mmCIF file of C-alpha atoms and ligand atoms in Angstrom:
data_model
loop_
_atom_site.group_PDB
_atom_site.id
_atom_site.type_symbol
_atom_site.label_atom_id
_atom_site.label_comp_id
_atom_site.label_asym_id
_atom_site.label_seq_id
_atom_site.Cartn_x
_atom_site.Cartn_y
_atom_site.Cartn_z
ATOM 1 C CA MET Z 1 -5.056 -1.014 -47.854
ATOM 2 C CA ASP Z 2 -5.138 2.555 -49.272
ATOM 3 C CA THR Z 3 -1.583 3.373 -50.300
ATOM 4 C CA ARG Z 4 -2.133 6.641 -52.176
ATOM 5 C CA PRO Z 5 0.826 8.863 -51.233
ATOM 6 C CA PHE Z 6 0.164 12.187 -49.474
ATOM 7 C CA ARG Z 7 3.796 13.061 -48.661
ATOM 8 C CA SER Z 8 3.607 16.601 -50.024
ATOM 9 C CA VAL Z 9 0.375 18.645 -50.027
ATOM 10 C CA LEU Z 10 0.953 22.045 -51.661
ATOM 11 C CA TYR Z 11 -1.245 25.091 -51.068
ATOM 12 C CA ILE Z 12 -1.789 27.266 -54.130
ATOM 13 C CA PRO Z 13 -3.663 30.564 -53.808
ATOM 14 C CA GLY Z 14 -6.680 30.291 -56.144
ATOM 15 C CA SER Z 15 -6.011 33.849 -57.321
ATOM 16 C CA LYS Z 16 -2.492 33.209 -58.703
ATOM 17 C CA GLU Z 17 -2.627 32.162 -62.376
ATOM 18 C CA ARG Z 18 1.115 31.558 -62.646
ATOM 19 C CA ALA Z 19 1.181 29.249 -59.617
ATOM 20 C CA LEU Z 20 -1.908 27.366 -60.863
ATOM 21 C CA GLU Z 21 -0.126 26.787 -64.213
ATOM 22 C CA LYS Z 22 3.129 25.812 -62.611
ATOM 23 C CA ALA Z 23 1.515 23.191 -60.382
ATOM 24 C CA THR Z 24 0.618 20.969 -63.348
ATOM 25 C CA GLY Z 25 4.310 20.008 -63.449
ATOM 26 C CA LEU Z 26 5.283 20.070 -59.766
ATOM 27 C CA ALA Z 27 6.147 16.934 -57.797
ATOM 28 C CA ALA Z 28 3.349 17.345 -55.254
ATOM 29 C CA ASP Z 29 1.329 14.308 -54.239
ATOM 30 C CA ALA Z 30 -1.661 16.556 -53.556
ATOM 31 C CA ILE Z 31 -2.686 20.170 -54.156
ATOM 32 C CA ILE Z 32 -4.874 22.408 -52.029
ATOM 33 C CA PHE Z 33 -6.415 25.029 -54.308
ATOM 34 C CA ASP Z 34 -7.084 27.770 -51.772
ATOM 35 C CA LEU Z 35 -9.963 30.219 -51.783
ATOM 36 C CA GLU Z 36 -9.641 30.980 -48.061
ATOM 37 C CA ASP Z 37 -6.752 32.627 -46.229
ATOM 38 C CA ALA Z 38 -4.346 32.860 -49.202
ATOM 39 C CA VAL Z 39 -6.810 35.005 -51.166
ATOM 40 C CA ALA Z 40 -7.315 38.718 -50.434
ATOM 41 C CA LEU Z 41 -10.878 39.801 -49.636
ATOM 42 C CA ASP Z 42 -11.290 41.835 -52.823
ATOM 43 C CA GLU Z 43 -10.029 38.873 -54.902
ATOM 44 C CA LYS Z 44 -12.472 36.273 -53.562
ATOM 45 C CA ALA Z 45 -14.996 36.352 -56.417
ATOM 46 C CA ARG Z 46 -12.342 36.457 -59.178
ATOM 47 C CA ALA Z 47 -10.376 33.610 -57.546
ATOM 48 C CA ARG Z 48 -13.374 31.266 -57.383
ATOM 49 C CA ARG Z 49 -14.210 31.837 -61.082
ATOM 50 C CA LEU Z 50 -10.565 31.432 -62.097
ATOM 51 C CA LEU Z 51 -10.233 28.250 -60.073
ATOM 52 C CA ALA Z 52 -13.418 26.660 -61.424
ATOM 53 C CA GLU Z 53 -12.204 27.336 -64.996
ATOM 54 C CA THR Z 54 -8.690 26.110 -64.220
ATOM 55 C CA LEU Z 55 -9.886 22.830 -62.702
ATOM 56 C CA GLN Z 56 -11.877 22.112 -65.847
ATOM 57 C CA SER Z 57 -9.161 23.110 -68.328
ATOM 58 C CA HIS Z 58 -5.929 21.887 -66.676
ATOM 59 C CA ASP Z 59 -4.643 18.365 -66.167
ATOM 60 C CA TYR Z 60 -3.143 17.866 -62.705
ATOM 61 C CA GLY Z 61 -2.540 14.159 -63.360
ATOM 62 C CA THR Z 62 -2.577 11.781 -60.426
ATOM 63 C CA ARG Z 63 -2.198 14.518 -57.811
ATOM 64 C CA ALA Z 64 -5.035 14.575 -55.302
ATOM 65 C CA LYS Z 65 -7.024 17.790 -55.767
ATOM 66 C CA LEU Z 66 -8.572 19.503 -52.744
ATOM 67 C CA VAL Z 67 -10.378 22.845 -52.950
ATOM 68 C CA ARG Z 68 -10.328 24.858 -49.719
ATOM 69 C CA ILE Z 69 -13.505 26.938 -49.752
ATOM 70 C CA ASN Z 70 -14.295 29.640 -47.236
ATOM 71 C CA ALA Z 71 -16.308 28.583 -44.180
ATOM 72 C CA LEU Z 72 -20.004 28.113 -44.969
ATOM 73 C CA SER Z 73 -20.782 30.620 -42.209
ATOM 74 C CA SER Z 74 -18.763 33.296 -44.056
ATOM 75 C CA GLU Z 75 -20.134 35.547 -46.789
ATOM 76 C CA TRP Z 76 -18.201 33.593 -49.477
ATOM 77 C CA GLY Z 77 -18.578 29.924 -48.526
ATOM 78 C CA ALA Z 78 -21.911 29.066 -50.209
ATOM 79 C CA ASP Z 79 -20.935 30.837 -53.454
ATOM 80 C CA ASP Z 80 -17.552 29.091 -53.429
ATOM 81 C CA LEU Z 81 -19.282 25.730 -53.196
ATOM 82 C CA ASP Z 82 -21.845 26.505 -55.921
ATOM 83 C CA VAL Z 83 -19.218 27.659 -58.417
ATOM 84 C CA ILE Z 84 -16.614 24.981 -57.614
ATOM 85 C CA ALA Z 85 -19.249 22.216 -57.770
ATOM 86 C CA GLN Z 86 -19.474 22.791 -61.543
ATOM 87 C CA ALA Z 87 -15.905 21.447 -61.789
ATOM 88 C CA GLN Z 88 -16.881 18.182 -60.049
ATOM 89 C CA PRO Z 89 -14.189 18.552 -57.364
ATOM 90 C CA GLU Z 90 -12.493 15.444 -56.025
ATOM 91 C CA ALA Z 91 -12.568 16.885 -52.509
ATOM 92 C CA ILE Z 92 -13.641 19.977 -50.588
ATOM 93 C CA LEU Z 93 -11.446 21.092 -47.697
ATOM 94 C CA LEU Z 94 -13.506 22.894 -45.066
ATOM 95 C CA PRO Z 95 -11.637 25.401 -42.864
ATOM 96 C CA LYS Z 96 -12.260 26.251 -39.199
ATOM 97 C CA VAL Z 97 -14.232 23.068 -38.524
ATOM 98 C CA ASP Z 98 -15.437 23.086 -34.913
ATOM 99 C CA LYS Z 99 -17.903 20.193 -34.823
ATOM 100 C CA ALA Z 100 -19.323 17.260 -36.802
ATOM 101 C CA ALA Z 101 -22.410 19.341 -37.683
ATOM 102 C CA ASP Z 102 -20.159 21.585 -39.845
ATOM 103 C CA ILE Z 103 -19.248 18.541 -41.948
ATOM 104 C CA GLU Z 104 -22.821 17.239 -41.976
ATOM 105 C CA GLU Z 105 -24.039 20.553 -43.393
ATOM 106 C CA LEU Z 106 -21.437 20.429 -46.178
ATOM 107 C CA ALA Z 107 -22.298 16.782 -46.872
ATOM 108 C CA ARG Z 108 -25.999 17.695 -47.236
ATOM 109 C CA ARG Z 109 -25.113 20.381 -49.773
ATOM 110 C CA LEU Z 110 -22.917 17.945 -51.716
ATOM 111 C CA ASP Z 111 -25.737 15.347 -51.630
ATOM 112 C CA ALA Z 112 -28.044 17.929 -53.215
ATOM 113 C CA SER Z 113 -25.870 18.614 -56.265
ATOM 114 C CA PRO Z 114 -25.659 16.250 -59.255
ATOM 115 C CA HIS Z 115 -22.011 17.317 -59.739
ATOM 116 C CA THR Z 116 -20.692 16.248 -56.350
ATOM 117 C CA ALA Z 117 -21.941 12.693 -55.839
ATOM 118 C CA ASP Z 118 -18.360 11.414 -55.372
ATOM 119 C CA THR Z 119 -16.799 14.471 -53.741
ATOM 120 C CA ARG Z 120 -15.040 13.691 -50.449
ATOM 121 C CA ILE Z 121 -14.639 16.074 -47.507
ATOM 122 C CA TRP Z 122 -11.424 17.014 -45.715
ATOM 123 C CA ALA Z 123 -11.416 19.143 -42.549
ATOM 124 C CA MET Z 124 -8.948 21.727 -41.295
ATOM 125 C CA MET Z 125 -8.134 20.984 -37.664
ATOM 126 C CA GLU Z 126 -7.278 24.474 -36.498
ATOM 127 C CA SER Z 127 -9.408 25.500 -33.550
ATOM 128 C CA PRO Z 128 -9.374 24.326 -29.921
ATOM 129 C CA LEU Z 129 -13.013 23.195 -30.215
ATOM 130 C CA GLY Z 130 -12.304 21.362 -33.452
ATOM 131 C CA VAL Z 131 -9.400 19.509 -31.846
ATOM 132 C CA LEU Z 132 -11.553 18.505 -28.870
ATOM 133 C CA ASN Z 133 -14.266 17.225 -31.261
ATOM 134 C CA ALA Z 134 -11.830 15.506 -33.617
ATOM 135 C CA HIS Z 135 -13.211 11.977 -33.223
ATOM 136 C CA ALA Z 136 -16.802 12.944 -34.072
ATOM 137 C CA ILE Z 137 -15.572 15.071 -36.989
ATOM 138 C CA ALA Z 138 -13.427 12.212 -38.365
ATOM 139 C CA CYS Z 139 -16.470 9.910 -38.314
ATOM 140 C CA ALA Z 140 -18.800 12.371 -40.110
ATOM 141 C CA PRO Z 141 -20.146 11.602 -43.628
ATOM 142 C CA ARG Z 142 -17.769 11.720 -46.647
ATOM 143 C CA MET Z 143 -14.741 12.400 -44.461
ATOM 144 C CA ALA Z 144 -11.399 11.481 -46.069
ATOM 145 C CA GLY Z 145 -8.755 13.416 -44.158
ATOM 146 C CA PHE Z 146 -7.556 16.002 -41.656
ATOM 147 C CA ILE Z 147 -5.203 18.883 -42.379
ATOM 148 C CA MET Z 148 -3.575 20.501 -39.347
ATOM 149 C CA GLY Z 149 -3.885 24.303 -39.345
ATOM 150 C CA THR Z 150 -1.040 25.092 -36.998
ATOM 151 C CA ASN Z 151 -1.063 28.859 -37.643
ATOM 152 C CA ASP Z 152 -4.695 29.253 -36.613
ATOM 153 C CA LEU Z 153 -4.194 26.851 -33.730
ATOM 154 C CA ALA Z 154 -1.216 28.823 -32.401
ATOM 155 C CA LYS Z 155 -3.270 32.017 -32.702
ATOM 156 C CA ASP Z 156 -6.233 30.589 -30.788
ATOM 157 C CA MET Z 157 -4.052 28.883 -28.176
ATOM 158 C CA GLY Z 158 -1.991 31.994 -27.618
ATOM 159 C CA CYS Z 159 1.100 29.806 -27.671
ATOM 160 C CA ARG Z 160 4.583 30.791 -28.810
ATOM 161 C CA TYR Z 161 6.483 29.232 -31.709
ATOM 162 C CA ARG Z 162 9.039 26.659 -30.588
ATOM 163 C CA ALA Z 163 11.086 24.448 -32.895
ATOM 164 C CA ASP Z 164 10.049 21.366 -30.888
ATOM 165 C CA ARG Z 165 6.330 22.336 -31.129
ATOM 166 C CA LEU Z 166 5.819 21.308 -27.506
ATOM 167 C CA PRO Z 167 3.002 23.858 -26.930
ATOM 168 C CA LEU Z 168 1.055 22.355 -29.869
ATOM 169 C CA MET Z 169 1.781 18.694 -29.181
ATOM 170 C CA MET Z 170 -1.583 17.704 -27.722
ATOM 171 C CA SER Z 171 -3.429 19.645 -30.459
ATOM 172 C CA LEU Z 172 -1.482 17.680 -33.061
ATOM 173 C CA GLN Z 173 -1.888 14.308 -31.384
ATOM 174 C CA LEU Z 174 -5.632 14.355 -30.677
ATOM 175 C CA PRO Z 175 -6.656 14.794 -34.354
ATOM 176 C CA LEU Z 176 -3.957 12.332 -35.341
ATOM 177 C CA LEU Z 177 -5.422 9.703 -33.000
ATOM 178 C CA ALA Z 178 -8.921 10.465 -34.286
ATOM 179 C CA ALA Z 179 -7.795 10.136 -37.900
ATOM 180 C CA LYS Z 180 -6.093 6.801 -37.270
ATOM 181 C CA ALA Z 181 -9.145 5.492 -35.388
ATOM 182 C CA ALA Z 182 -11.441 6.494 -38.275
ATOM 183 C CA GLY Z 183 -9.046 5.271 -41.002
ATOM 184 C CA ILE Z 184 -8.663 8.658 -42.682
ATOM 185 C CA VAL Z 185 -5.545 10.550 -43.807
ATOM 186 C CA ALA Z 186 -3.746 12.992 -41.465
ATOM 187 C CA ILE Z 187 -1.489 15.749 -42.833
ATOM 188 C CA ASP Z 188 0.753 17.956 -40.694
ATOM 189 C CA GLY Z 189 0.658 21.779 -40.743
ATOM 190 C CA VAL Z 190 2.827 24.190 -42.757
ATOM 191 C CA TYR Z 191 6.365 25.361 -41.985
ATOM 192 C CA ASN Z 192 6.171 29.116 -42.506
ATOM 193 C CA ALA Z 193 9.893 29.873 -43.021
ATOM 194 C CA PHE Z 194 9.892 28.525 -46.567
ATOM 195 C CA LYS Z 195 13.571 29.278 -47.218
ATOM 196 C CA ASP Z 196 14.771 27.406 -44.105
ATOM 197 C CA GLU Z 197 15.496 23.889 -45.406
ATOM 198 C CA ASP Z 198 17.010 22.528 -42.197
ATOM 199 C CA GLY Z 199 14.059 23.723 -40.116
ATOM 200 C CA LEU Z 200 11.586 22.219 -42.592
ATOM 201 C CA ARG Z 201 13.422 18.882 -42.653
ATOM 202 C CA ALA Z 202 13.434 18.711 -38.847
ATOM 203 C CA GLU Z 203 9.699 19.463 -38.667
ATOM 204 C CA CYS Z 204 8.943 16.891 -41.396
ATOM 205 C CA GLU Z 205 10.967 14.286 -39.490
ATOM 206 C CA GLN Z 206 9.005 15.066 -36.343
ATOM 207 C CA GLY Z 207 5.671 14.792 -38.171
ATOM 208 C CA ARG Z 208 6.733 11.534 -39.835
ATOM 209 C CA ASP Z 209 7.848 10.090 -36.482
ATOM 210 C CA MET Z 210 4.453 10.995 -34.998
ATOM 211 C CA GLY Z 211 2.572 9.136 -37.756
ATOM 212 C CA PHE Z 212 1.393 11.918 -40.066
ATOM 213 C CA ASP Z 213 1.015 10.853 -43.706
ATOM 214 C CA GLY Z 214 2.596 14.016 -45.092
ATOM 215 C CA LYS Z 215 3.087 17.753 -44.705
ATOM 216 C CA THR Z 216 1.266 20.767 -46.062
ATOM 217 C CA LEU Z 217 3.605 23.127 -47.928
ATOM 218 C CA ILE Z 218 3.426 26.713 -49.134
ATOM 219 C CA HIS Z 219 6.242 26.887 -51.708
ATOM 220 C CA PRO Z 220 7.548 24.531 -54.447
ATOM 221 C CA ALA Z 221 11.024 24.663 -52.884
ATOM 222 C CA GLN Z 222 9.646 22.644 -49.965
ATOM 223 C CA LEU Z 223 8.460 19.681 -52.084
ATOM 224 C CA SER Z 224 11.611 17.581 -52.337
ATOM 225 C CA ILE Z 225 12.257 17.556 -48.596
ATOM 226 C CA ALA Z 226 8.699 16.464 -47.717
ATOM 227 C CA ASN Z 227 8.703 13.851 -50.487
ATOM 228 C CA ALA Z 228 11.959 12.371 -49.187
ATOM 229 C CA VAL Z 229 11.116 12.418 -45.486
ATOM 230 C CA PHE Z 230 7.615 10.937 -45.803
ATOM 231 C CA ALA Z 231 8.703 8.152 -48.187
ATOM 232 C CA PRO Z 232 9.975 4.863 -46.752
ATOM 233 C CA SER Z 233 13.786 5.036 -46.562
ATOM 234 C CA GLU Z 234 16.092 2.472 -48.215
ATOM 235 C CA ALA Z 235 16.867 1.096 -44.738
ATOM 236 C CA GLU Z 236 13.148 0.722 -43.920
ATOM 237 C CA ILE Z 237 12.491 -1.067 -47.216
ATOM 238 C CA ASP Z 238 15.462 -3.390 -46.686
ATOM 239 C CA LEU Z 239 14.374 -4.213 -43.132
ATOM 240 C CA ALA Z 240 10.768 -4.820 -44.230
ATOM 241 C CA GLN Z 241 11.919 -7.270 -46.919
ATOM 242 C CA ARG Z 242 14.167 -9.126 -44.471
ATOM 243 C CA GLN Z 243 11.408 -9.265 -41.839
ATOM 244 C CA ILE Z 244 8.956 -10.761 -44.312
ATOM 245 C CA ALA Z 245 11.492 -13.331 -45.524
ATOM 246 C CA ALA Z 246 12.462 -14.312 -41.962
ATOM 247 C CA PHE Z 247 8.837 -14.555 -40.836
ATOM 248 C CA ASP Z 248 7.916 -16.696 -43.863
ATOM 249 C CA ALA Z 249 10.812 -19.025 -43.005
ATOM 250 C CA ALA Z 250 9.738 -19.168 -39.337
ATOM 251 C CA THR Z 251 6.150 -19.921 -40.353
ATOM 252 C CA ALA Z 252 7.372 -22.744 -42.626
ATOM 253 C CA ARG Z 253 9.131 -24.207 -39.581
ATOM 254 C CA GLY Z 254 5.874 -24.033 -37.659
ATOM 255 C CA GLU Z 255 7.043 -21.081 -35.516
ATOM 256 C CA GLY Z 256 5.130 -17.832 -34.937
ATOM 257 C CA VAL Z 257 8.079 -15.571 -34.167
ATOM 258 C CA ALA Z 258 11.234 -14.710 -36.124
ATOM 259 C CA VAL Z 259 14.291 -12.695 -35.079
ATOM 260 C CA VAL Z 260 15.840 -10.014 -37.326
ATOM 261 C CA ASP Z 261 18.738 -7.795 -36.225
ATOM 262 C CA GLY Z 262 18.302 -9.079 -32.682
ATOM 263 C CA LYS Z 263 14.616 -8.044 -32.491
ATOM 264 C CA ILE Z 264 11.521 -10.208 -32.532
ATOM 265 C CA VAL Z 265 9.251 -10.150 -35.586
ATOM 266 C CA GLU Z 266 5.630 -11.165 -35.113
ATOM 267 C CA ASN Z 267 2.599 -11.032 -37.372
ATOM 268 C CA LEU Z 268 1.856 -7.396 -36.446
ATOM 269 C CA HIS Z 269 5.343 -6.355 -37.588
ATOM 270 C CA ILE Z 270 4.649 -8.054 -40.906
ATOM 271 C CA VAL Z 271 1.545 -5.894 -41.343
ATOM 272 C CA SER Z 272 3.745 -2.783 -40.912
ATOM 273 C CA ALA Z 273 6.408 -4.234 -43.228
ATOM 274 C CA GLN Z 274 3.820 -4.882 -45.940
ATOM 275 C CA GLN Z 275 2.488 -1.324 -45.558
ATOM 276 C CA ILE Z 276 6.007 0.067 -46.020
ATOM 277 C CA LEU Z 277 6.549 -1.975 -49.190
ATOM 278 C CA ALA Z 278 3.108 -1.059 -50.559
ATOM 279 C CA LYS Z 279 3.767 2.639 -49.956
ATOM 280 C CA ALA Z 280 7.198 2.402 -51.607
ATOM 281 C CA GLN Z 281 5.583 0.674 -54.600
ATOM 282 C CA ALA Z 282 2.868 3.352 -54.867
ATOM 283 C CA ILE Z 283 5.517 6.089 -54.828
ATOM 284 C CA ALA Z 284 7.589 4.251 -57.448
ATOM 285 C CA GLU Z 285 4.512 4.021 -59.690
ATOM 286 C CA LEU Z 286 4.053 7.821 -59.468
ATOM 287 C CA THR Z 287 7.408 8.384 -61.130
ATOM 288 C CA GLU Z 288 7.137 5.653 -63.811
HETATM 289 C C1 LIG F 1 5.122 32.409 -49.981
HETATM 290 C C2 LIG F 1 4.856 33.009 -51.344
HETATM 291 C C3 LIG F 1 4.069 34.312 -51.185
HETATM 292 C C4 LIG F 1 6.177 33.317 -52.033
HETATM 293 O O1 LIG F 1 5.866 33.829 -53.304
HETATM 294 P P1 LIG F 1 6.990 34.311 -54.328
HETATM 295 O O2 LIG F 1 7.861 35.334 -53.672
HETATM 296 O O3 LIG F 1 6.283 34.694 -55.584
HETATM 297 O O4 LIG F 1 7.854 33.021 -54.553
HETATM 298 P P2 LIG F 1 8.943 32.755 -55.610
HETATM 299 O O5 LIG F 1 9.248 33.973 -56.419
HETATM 300 O O6 LIG F 1 10.057 32.098 -54.896
HETATM 301 O O7 LIG F 1 8.236 31.692 -56.565
HETATM 302 C C5 LIG F 1 8.996 30.941 -57.462
HETATM 303 C C6 LIG F 1 8.099 30.275 -58.449
HETATM 304 O O8 LIG F 1 7.232 29.356 -57.787
HETATM 305 C C7 LIG F 1 5.884 29.710 -58.007
HETATM 306 N N1 LIG F 1 5.153 29.486 -56.740
HETATM 307 C C8 LIG F 1 5.331 30.115 -55.588
HETATM 308 N N2 LIG F 1 4.527 29.609 -54.646
HETATM 309 C C9 LIG F 1 3.833 28.627 -55.258
HETATM 310 C C10 LIG F 1 2.844 27.729 -54.797
HETATM 311 N N3 LIG F 1 2.399 27.772 -53.509
HETATM 312 N N4 LIG F 1 2.368 26.848 -55.681
HETATM 313 C C11 LIG F 1 2.787 26.818 -56.963
HETATM 314 N N5 LIG F 1 3.729 27.635 -57.462
HETATM 315 C C12 LIG F 1 4.232 28.539 -56.603
HETATM 316 C C13 LIG F 1 5.891 31.167 -58.417
HETATM 317 O O9 LIG F 1 4.756 31.441 -59.210
HETATM 318 C C14 LIG F 1 7.195 31.224 -59.206
HETATM 319 O O10 LIG F 1 6.960 30.636 -60.473
HETATM 320 P P3 LIG F 1 7.804 31.121 -61.747
HETATM 321 O O11 LIG F 1 7.251 32.461 -62.078
HETATM 322 O O12 LIG F 1 7.548 30.107 -62.787
HETATM 323 O O13 LIG F 1 9.248 31.150 -61.334
HETATM 324 C C15 LIG F 1 4.087 32.021 -52.248
HETATM 325 O O14 LIG F 1 4.859 30.883 -52.334
HETATM 326 C C16 LIG F 1 2.685 31.698 -51.798
HETATM 327 O O15 LIG F 1 1.774 32.471 -52.033
HETATM 328 N N6 LIG F 1 2.509 30.525 -51.164
HETATM 329 C C17 LIG F 1 1.225 30.031 -50.770
HETATM 330 C C18 LIG F 1 0.757 30.717 -49.516
HETATM 331 C C19 LIG F 1 -0.536 30.099 -49.076
HETATM 332 O O16 LIG F 1 -1.151 29.362 -49.798
HETATM 333 N N7 LIG F 1 -0.973 30.383 -47.855
HETATM 334 C C20 LIG F 1 -2.169 29.866 -47.325
HETATM 335 C C21 LIG F 1 -2.006 28.476 -46.862
HETATM 336 S S1 LIG F 1 -1.168 28.323 -45.331
HETATM 337 C C22 LIG F 1 -2.490 28.190 -44.228
HETATM 338 O O17 LIG F 1 -3.463 28.858 -44.408
HETATM 339 C C23 LIG F 1 -2.350 27.133 -43.185
HETATM 340 C C24 LIG F 1 -3.500 26.910 -42.212
HETATM 341 O O18 LIG F 1 -4.749 27.355 -42.561
HETATM 342 C C25 LIG F 1 -3.102 27.351 -40.832
HETATM 343 O O19 LIG F 1 -3.924 27.944 -40.131
HETATM 344 O O20 LIG F 1 -1.966 27.042 -40.445
HETATM 345 MG MG1 LIG F 2 -5.845 28.333 -41.081
#
């Protein structure tokens, strides 16, 4: 069972030295070092050099490190990959993925470099075609996770922003299903109003209820809310412990079902309970 936490996944523009420095001490479970939409066109070349140097000189600890390059079909994508490969990146995040062939092309390029033998691939799910092809994309080589790109999706869908995200619901759920089926990580999109704590908390709660592993963030002020919402709560941990104890006792009596708080507990509930405790343990180890 892979229990690595991905509660908070912070975007940092690859062109911003101060933010790149600051992130070495921020409580993010994962960082997306961005060379794509957060970087101005005339900053692209400087940002990729700065980022390659920073990744080799800075210690980001246990945080997962994803580099979002520009699309390989763009004028910057191939150069991004060549320069970033020198830093032996843990993962490349590919934007605007429409089909499995986009991932296969990136995987071939990673196979060809001696620096990227272990580099995993993450895909932005942010186009209607990408969403419709999510299962094939999730099963492509080196795939480790999906990141929802809700801004690009809303643009391509022509839908309006609503706090309940009803217009985006199917576009969120199809990649989520595909990720679960393939056993890869699924991270929800960003909440643009970075000073609106109540709105962020509500959207994190919705994403957590749906089954996302965490939320992408654009500002350090958003970290604590995502970390809290996507961690198992005290009540969930307590219930999981009581379910396991009750089920063990039922099993010792030769029974296959226990009852906790008036609800049945079967083997499948124990699998969920163990996952909750393992995730809580992994989060506790981050802060030790
Ligand atoms: C949104 C921002 C432009 C706000 O910047 P700013 O006004 O400078 O913020 P603050 O003054 O409040 O910053 C306070 C300190 O925090 C540091 N900081 C700010 N943002 C980050 C960050 N993302 N990571 C690390 N550190 C950060 C500042 O340097 C200040 O530090 P200090 O000087 O020590 O006080 C800005 O937050 C920002 O640029 N955010 C990232 C935007 C981004 O990455 N956008 C692209 C990703 S979203 C996307 O593309 C989603 C997807 O593709 C889709 O389609 O949906
Ligand atoms: Mg996008």
